[in-house]
mmCIF file of C-alpha atoms in Angstrom:
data_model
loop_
_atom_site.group_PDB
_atom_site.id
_atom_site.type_symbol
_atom_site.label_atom_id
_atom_site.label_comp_id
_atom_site.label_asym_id
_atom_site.label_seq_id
_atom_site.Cartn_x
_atom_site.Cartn_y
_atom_site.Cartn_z
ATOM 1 C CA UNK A 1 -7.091 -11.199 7.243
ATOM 2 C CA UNK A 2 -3.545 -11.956 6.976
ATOM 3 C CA UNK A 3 -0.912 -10.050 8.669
ATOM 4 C CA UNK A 4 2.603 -9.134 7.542
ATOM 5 C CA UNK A 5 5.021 -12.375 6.487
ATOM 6 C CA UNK A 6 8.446 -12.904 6.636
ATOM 7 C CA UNK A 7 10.658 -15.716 5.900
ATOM 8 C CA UNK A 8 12.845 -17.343 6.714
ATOM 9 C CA UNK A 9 11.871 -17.054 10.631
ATOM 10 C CA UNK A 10 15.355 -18.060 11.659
ATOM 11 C CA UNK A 11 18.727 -18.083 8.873
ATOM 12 C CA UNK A 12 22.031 -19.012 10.453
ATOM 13 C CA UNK A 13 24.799 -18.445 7.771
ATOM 14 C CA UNK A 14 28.926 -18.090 8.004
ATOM 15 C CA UNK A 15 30.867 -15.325 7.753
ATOM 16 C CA UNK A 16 31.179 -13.916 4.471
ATOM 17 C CA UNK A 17 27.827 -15.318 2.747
ATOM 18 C CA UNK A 18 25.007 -14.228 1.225
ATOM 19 C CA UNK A 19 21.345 -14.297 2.371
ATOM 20 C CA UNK A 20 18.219 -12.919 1.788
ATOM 21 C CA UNK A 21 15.246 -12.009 3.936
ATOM 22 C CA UNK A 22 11.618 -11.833 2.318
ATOM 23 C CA UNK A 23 8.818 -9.645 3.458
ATOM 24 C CA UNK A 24 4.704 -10.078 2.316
ATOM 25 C CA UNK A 25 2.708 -6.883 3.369
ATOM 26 C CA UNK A 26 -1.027 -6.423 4.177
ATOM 27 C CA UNK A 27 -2.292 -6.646 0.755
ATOM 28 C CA UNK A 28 -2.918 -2.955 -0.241
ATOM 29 C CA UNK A 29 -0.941 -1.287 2.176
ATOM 30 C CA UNK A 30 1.672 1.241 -0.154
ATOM 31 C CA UNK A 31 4.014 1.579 2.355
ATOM 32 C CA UNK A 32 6.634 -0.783 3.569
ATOM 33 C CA UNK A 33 9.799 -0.542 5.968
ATOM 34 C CA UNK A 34 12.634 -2.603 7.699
ATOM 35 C CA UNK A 35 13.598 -2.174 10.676
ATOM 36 C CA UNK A 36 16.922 -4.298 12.484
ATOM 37 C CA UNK A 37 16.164 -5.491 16.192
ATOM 38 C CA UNK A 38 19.634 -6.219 18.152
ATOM 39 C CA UNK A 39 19.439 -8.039 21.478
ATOM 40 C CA UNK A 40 18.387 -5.534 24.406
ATOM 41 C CA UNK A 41 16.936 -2.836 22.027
ATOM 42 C CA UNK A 42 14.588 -1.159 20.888
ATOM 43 C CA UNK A 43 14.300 -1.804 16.646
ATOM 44 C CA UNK A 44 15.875 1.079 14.074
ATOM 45 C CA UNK A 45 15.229 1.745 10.667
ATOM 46 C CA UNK A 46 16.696 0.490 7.806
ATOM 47 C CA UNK A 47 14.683 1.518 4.650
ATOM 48 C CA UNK A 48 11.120 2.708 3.579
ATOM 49 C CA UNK A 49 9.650 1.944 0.305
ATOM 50 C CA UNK A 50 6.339 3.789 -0.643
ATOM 51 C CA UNK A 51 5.222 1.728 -3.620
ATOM 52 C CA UNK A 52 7.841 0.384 -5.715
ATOM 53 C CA UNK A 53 10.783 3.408 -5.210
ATOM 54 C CA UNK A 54 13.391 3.266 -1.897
ATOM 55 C CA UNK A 55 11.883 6.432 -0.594
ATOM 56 C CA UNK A 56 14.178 6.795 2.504
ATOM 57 C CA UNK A 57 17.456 4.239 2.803
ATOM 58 C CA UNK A 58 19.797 6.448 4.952
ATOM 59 C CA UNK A 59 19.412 3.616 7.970
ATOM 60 C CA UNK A 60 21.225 1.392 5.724
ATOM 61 C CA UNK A 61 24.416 0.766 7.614
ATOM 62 C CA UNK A 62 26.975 0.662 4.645
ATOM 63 C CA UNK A 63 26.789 -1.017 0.944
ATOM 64 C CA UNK A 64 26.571 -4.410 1.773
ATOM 65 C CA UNK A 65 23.069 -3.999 2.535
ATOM 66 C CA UNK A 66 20.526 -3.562 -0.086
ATOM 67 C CA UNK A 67 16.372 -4.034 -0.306
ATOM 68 C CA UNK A 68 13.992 -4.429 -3.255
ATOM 69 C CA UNK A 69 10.461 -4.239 -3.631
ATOM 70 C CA UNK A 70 9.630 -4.615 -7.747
ATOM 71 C CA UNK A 71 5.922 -4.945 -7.738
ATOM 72 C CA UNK A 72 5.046 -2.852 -4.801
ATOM 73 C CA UNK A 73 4.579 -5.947 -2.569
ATOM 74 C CA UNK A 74 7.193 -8.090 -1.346
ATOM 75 C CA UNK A 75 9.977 -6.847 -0.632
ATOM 76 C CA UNK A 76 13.069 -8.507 0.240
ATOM 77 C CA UNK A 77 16.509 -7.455 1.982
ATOM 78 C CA UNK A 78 19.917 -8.849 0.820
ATOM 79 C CA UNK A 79 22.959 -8.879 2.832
ATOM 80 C CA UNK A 80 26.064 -9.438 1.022
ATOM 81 C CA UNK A 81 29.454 -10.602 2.506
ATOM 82 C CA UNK A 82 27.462 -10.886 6.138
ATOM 83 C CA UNK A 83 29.684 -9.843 9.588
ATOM 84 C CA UNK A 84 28.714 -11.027 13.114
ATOM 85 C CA UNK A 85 27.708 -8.029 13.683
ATOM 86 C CA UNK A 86 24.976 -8.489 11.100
ATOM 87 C CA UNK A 87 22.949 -10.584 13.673
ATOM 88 C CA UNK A 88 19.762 -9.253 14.488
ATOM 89 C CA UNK A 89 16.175 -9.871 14.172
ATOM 90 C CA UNK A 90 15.296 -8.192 11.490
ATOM 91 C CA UNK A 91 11.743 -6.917 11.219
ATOM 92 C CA UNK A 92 9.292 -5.607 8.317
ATOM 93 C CA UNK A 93 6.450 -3.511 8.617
ATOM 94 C CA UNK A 94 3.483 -2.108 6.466
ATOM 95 C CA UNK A 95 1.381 0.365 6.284
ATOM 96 C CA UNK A 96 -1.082 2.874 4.309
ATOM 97 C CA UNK A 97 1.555 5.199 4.155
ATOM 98 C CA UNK A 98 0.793 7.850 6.308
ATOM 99 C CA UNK A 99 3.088 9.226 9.326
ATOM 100 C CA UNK A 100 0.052 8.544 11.527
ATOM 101 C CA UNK A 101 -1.064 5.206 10.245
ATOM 102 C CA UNK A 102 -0.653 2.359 12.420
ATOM 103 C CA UNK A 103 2.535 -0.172 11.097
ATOM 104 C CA UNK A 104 1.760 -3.754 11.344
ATOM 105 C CA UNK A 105 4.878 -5.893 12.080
ATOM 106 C CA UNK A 106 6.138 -9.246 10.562
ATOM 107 C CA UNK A 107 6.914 -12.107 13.614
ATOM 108 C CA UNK A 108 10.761 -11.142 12.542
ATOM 109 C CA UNK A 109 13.905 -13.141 11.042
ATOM 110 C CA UNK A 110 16.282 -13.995 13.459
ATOM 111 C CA UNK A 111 19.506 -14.095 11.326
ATOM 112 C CA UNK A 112 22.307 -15.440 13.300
ATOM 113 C CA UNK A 113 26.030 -14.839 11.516
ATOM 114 C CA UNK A 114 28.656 -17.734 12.843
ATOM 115 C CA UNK B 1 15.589 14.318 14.457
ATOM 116 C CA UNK B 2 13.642 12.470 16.348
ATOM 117 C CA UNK B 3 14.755 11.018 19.808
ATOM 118 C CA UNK B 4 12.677 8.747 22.245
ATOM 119 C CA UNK B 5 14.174 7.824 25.996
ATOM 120 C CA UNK B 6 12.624 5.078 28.231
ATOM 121 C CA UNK B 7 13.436 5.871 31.201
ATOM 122 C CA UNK B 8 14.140 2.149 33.274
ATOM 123 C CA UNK B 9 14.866 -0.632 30.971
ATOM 124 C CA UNK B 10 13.645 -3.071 33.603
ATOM 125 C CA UNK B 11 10.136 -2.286 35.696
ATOM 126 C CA UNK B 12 8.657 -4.390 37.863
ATOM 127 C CA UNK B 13 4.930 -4.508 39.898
ATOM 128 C CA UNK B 14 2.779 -7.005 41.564
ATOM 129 C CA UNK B 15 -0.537 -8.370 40.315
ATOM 130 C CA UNK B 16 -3.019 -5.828 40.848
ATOM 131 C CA UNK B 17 -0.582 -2.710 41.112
ATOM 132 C CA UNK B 18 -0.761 0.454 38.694
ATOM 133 C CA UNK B 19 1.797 -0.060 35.407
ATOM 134 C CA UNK B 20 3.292 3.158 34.789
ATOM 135 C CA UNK B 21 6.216 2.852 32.289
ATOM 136 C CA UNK B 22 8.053 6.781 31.099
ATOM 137 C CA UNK B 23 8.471 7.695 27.753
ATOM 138 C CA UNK B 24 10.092 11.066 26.638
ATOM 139 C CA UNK B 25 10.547 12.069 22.761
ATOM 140 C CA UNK B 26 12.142 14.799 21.083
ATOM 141 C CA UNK B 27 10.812 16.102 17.794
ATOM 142 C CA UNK B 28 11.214 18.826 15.776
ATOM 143 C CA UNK B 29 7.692 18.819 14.223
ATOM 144 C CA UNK B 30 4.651 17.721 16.075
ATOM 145 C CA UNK B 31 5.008 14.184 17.046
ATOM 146 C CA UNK B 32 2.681 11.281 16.552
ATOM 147 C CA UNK B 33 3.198 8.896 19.236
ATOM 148 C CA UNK B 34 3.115 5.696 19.677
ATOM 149 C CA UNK B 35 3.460 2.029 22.307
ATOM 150 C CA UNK B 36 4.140 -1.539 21.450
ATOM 151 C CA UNK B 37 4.662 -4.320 23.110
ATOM 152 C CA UNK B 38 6.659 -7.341 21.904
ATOM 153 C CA UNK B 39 5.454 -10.627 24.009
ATOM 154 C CA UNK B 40 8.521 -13.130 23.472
ATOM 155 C CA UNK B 41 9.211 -14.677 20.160
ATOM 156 C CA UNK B 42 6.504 -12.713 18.734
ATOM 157 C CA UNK B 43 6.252 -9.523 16.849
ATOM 158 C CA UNK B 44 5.379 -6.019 17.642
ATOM 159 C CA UNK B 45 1.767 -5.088 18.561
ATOM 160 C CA UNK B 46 0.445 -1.798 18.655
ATOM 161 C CA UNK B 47 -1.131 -0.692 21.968
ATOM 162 C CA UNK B 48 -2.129 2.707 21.327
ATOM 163 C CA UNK B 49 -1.343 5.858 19.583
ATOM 164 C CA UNK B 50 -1.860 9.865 19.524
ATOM 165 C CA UNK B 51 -2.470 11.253 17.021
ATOM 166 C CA UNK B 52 -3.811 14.629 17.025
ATOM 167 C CA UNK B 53 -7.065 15.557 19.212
ATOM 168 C CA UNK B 54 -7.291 14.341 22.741
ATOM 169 C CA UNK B 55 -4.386 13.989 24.790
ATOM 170 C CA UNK B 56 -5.665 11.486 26.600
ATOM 171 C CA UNK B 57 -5.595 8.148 24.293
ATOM 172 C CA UNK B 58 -6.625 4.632 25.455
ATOM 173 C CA UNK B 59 -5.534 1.387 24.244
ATOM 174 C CA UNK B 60 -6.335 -2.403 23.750
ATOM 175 C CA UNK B 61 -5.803 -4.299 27.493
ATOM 176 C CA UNK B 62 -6.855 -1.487 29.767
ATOM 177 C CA UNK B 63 -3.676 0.561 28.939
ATOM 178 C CA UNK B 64 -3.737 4.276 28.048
ATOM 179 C CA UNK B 65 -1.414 6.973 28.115
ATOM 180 C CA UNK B 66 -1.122 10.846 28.087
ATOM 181 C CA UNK B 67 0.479 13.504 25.808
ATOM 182 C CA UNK B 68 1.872 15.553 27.335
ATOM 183 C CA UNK B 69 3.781 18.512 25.050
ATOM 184 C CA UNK B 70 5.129 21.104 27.553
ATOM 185 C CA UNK B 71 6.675 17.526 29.276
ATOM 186 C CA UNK B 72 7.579 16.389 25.983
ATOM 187 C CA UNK B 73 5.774 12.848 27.880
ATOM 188 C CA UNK B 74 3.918 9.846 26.856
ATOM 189 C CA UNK B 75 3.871 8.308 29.440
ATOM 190 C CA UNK B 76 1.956 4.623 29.493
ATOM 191 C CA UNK B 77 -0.673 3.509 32.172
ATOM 192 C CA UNK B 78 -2.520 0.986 33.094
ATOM 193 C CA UNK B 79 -4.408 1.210 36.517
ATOM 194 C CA UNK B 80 -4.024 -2.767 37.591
ATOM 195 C CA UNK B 81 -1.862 -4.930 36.200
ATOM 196 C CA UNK B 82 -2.166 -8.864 35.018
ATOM 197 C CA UNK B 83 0.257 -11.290 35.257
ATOM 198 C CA UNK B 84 -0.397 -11.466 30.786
ATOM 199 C CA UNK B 85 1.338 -7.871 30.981
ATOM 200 C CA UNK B 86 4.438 -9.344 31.401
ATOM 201 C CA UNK B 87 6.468 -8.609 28.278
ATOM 202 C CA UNK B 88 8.564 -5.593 26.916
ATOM 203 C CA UNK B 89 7.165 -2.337 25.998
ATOM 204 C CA UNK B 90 8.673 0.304 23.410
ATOM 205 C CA UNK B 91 7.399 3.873 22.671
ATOM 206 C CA UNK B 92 8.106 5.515 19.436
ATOM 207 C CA UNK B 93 8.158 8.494 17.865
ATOM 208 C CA UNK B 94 6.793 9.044 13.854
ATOM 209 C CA UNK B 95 8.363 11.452 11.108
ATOM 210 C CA UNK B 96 6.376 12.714 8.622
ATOM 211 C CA UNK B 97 5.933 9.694 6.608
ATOM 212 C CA UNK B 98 6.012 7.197 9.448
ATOM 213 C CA UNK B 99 9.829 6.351 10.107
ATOM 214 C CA UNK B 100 9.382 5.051 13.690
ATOM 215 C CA UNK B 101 12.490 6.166 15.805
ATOM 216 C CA UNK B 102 11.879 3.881 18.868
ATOM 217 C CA UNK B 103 13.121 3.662 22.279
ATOM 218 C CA UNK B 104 15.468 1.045 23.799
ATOM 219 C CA UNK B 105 12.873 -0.691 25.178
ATOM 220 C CA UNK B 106 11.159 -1.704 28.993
ATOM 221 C CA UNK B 107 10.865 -5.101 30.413
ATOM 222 C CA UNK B 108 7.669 -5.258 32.414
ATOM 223 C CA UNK B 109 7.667 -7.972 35.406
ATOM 224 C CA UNK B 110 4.360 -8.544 37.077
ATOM 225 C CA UNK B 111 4.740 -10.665 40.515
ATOM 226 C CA UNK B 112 2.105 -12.507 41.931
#
């Protein structure tokens, strides 16, 4: 079946914009979470969304990030006023929900901040 | 909170050597554990993961690893490694609702 989406794969934007990064999960899996990749290490959370509710957002870095998720499926992250430091492969994952369950991982979106 | 080291960011073997790349977590509840490996420009894969049960857990490609909880180890194996090996590993470390807290990651080299 189909794995875990995300577009766009690659987003280069300027200082100061805004851009958003979609996510498709497994169809039927409740649980969904972003996670930011920077060059040499290993990925760390963002957000979790169980269903349609931001269960867990403390790995939100500061206010200019946000995520949504209105149907329980897609999901997508939005970056206001984006920083350099903002670049990252940024990486979504899905699951059943459970701490044990397995999290299948979207091919990433490398967003690149000039 | 969780914590997970890697110890050696860069490992390297010949073709036909044993793998062995170190993992050590911190947790304050019982973990669940788990390895992935990110081939370039492509997205995480799970290898293998533990549970609860047997300490000893085995994986897709011939790799396996071992809890270990008076180590605080998970240490990943495999007994002879393929040049396809090649790629980075990361262990991680699950909360009670599956926030992975991973590890910084170790590039495995395998030499002809």
């Amino acid at each position: 079946g189909a794995g875990v989406s995300q577009t766009p794969s690659n987003k280069v934007t300027e200082k100061g914009k805004y851009v958003e990064l979609r996510c498709d999960p497994i169809s039927g899996h409740t649980a969904l979470y972003w996670y930011r990749q920077s060059l040499g290490q290993g990925p760390e959370f963002l957000i979790y969304f169980q269903g349609t509710g931001a269960a867990d957002d403390s790995g939100l870095p500061n206010d200019r990030f946000f995520a949504v998720r209105p149907e329980g499926s897609v999901s997508t992250l939005k970056i206001q006023r984006t920083e350099r430091g903002d670049s990252a492969v940024y990486l979504c994952a899905s699951s059943l929900g459970l701490a044990m369950d397995t999290q299948y991982f979207g091919p990433g979106t490398r967003l690149t901040v000039l | 909170a969780q914590s997970v080291t890697q110890l050696g960011s860069h490992v390297s073997v010949s073709e036909g050597a044993l793998v062995l790349l170190r993992c050590n977590y911190s947790s304050s509840v019982p973990p669940y554990l788990f390895w992935y490996v990110q081939y370039p420009n492509q997205g995480l894969q799970l290898l293998l993961k533990y549970t609860t049960g047997a300490t000893l857990v085995k994986g897709i490609n011939g790799f396996e690893a071992e809890f270990k909880k008076s180590e605080t180890s998970f240490h990943l194996t495999k007994p002879s490694a393929h040049m396809s090996d090649a790629a980075e590993y990361f262990c991680a470390v699950s909360t009670s609702y599956g926030k992975l807290t991973f590890g910084q990651g170790t590039i495995l080299t395998v030499h002809p």
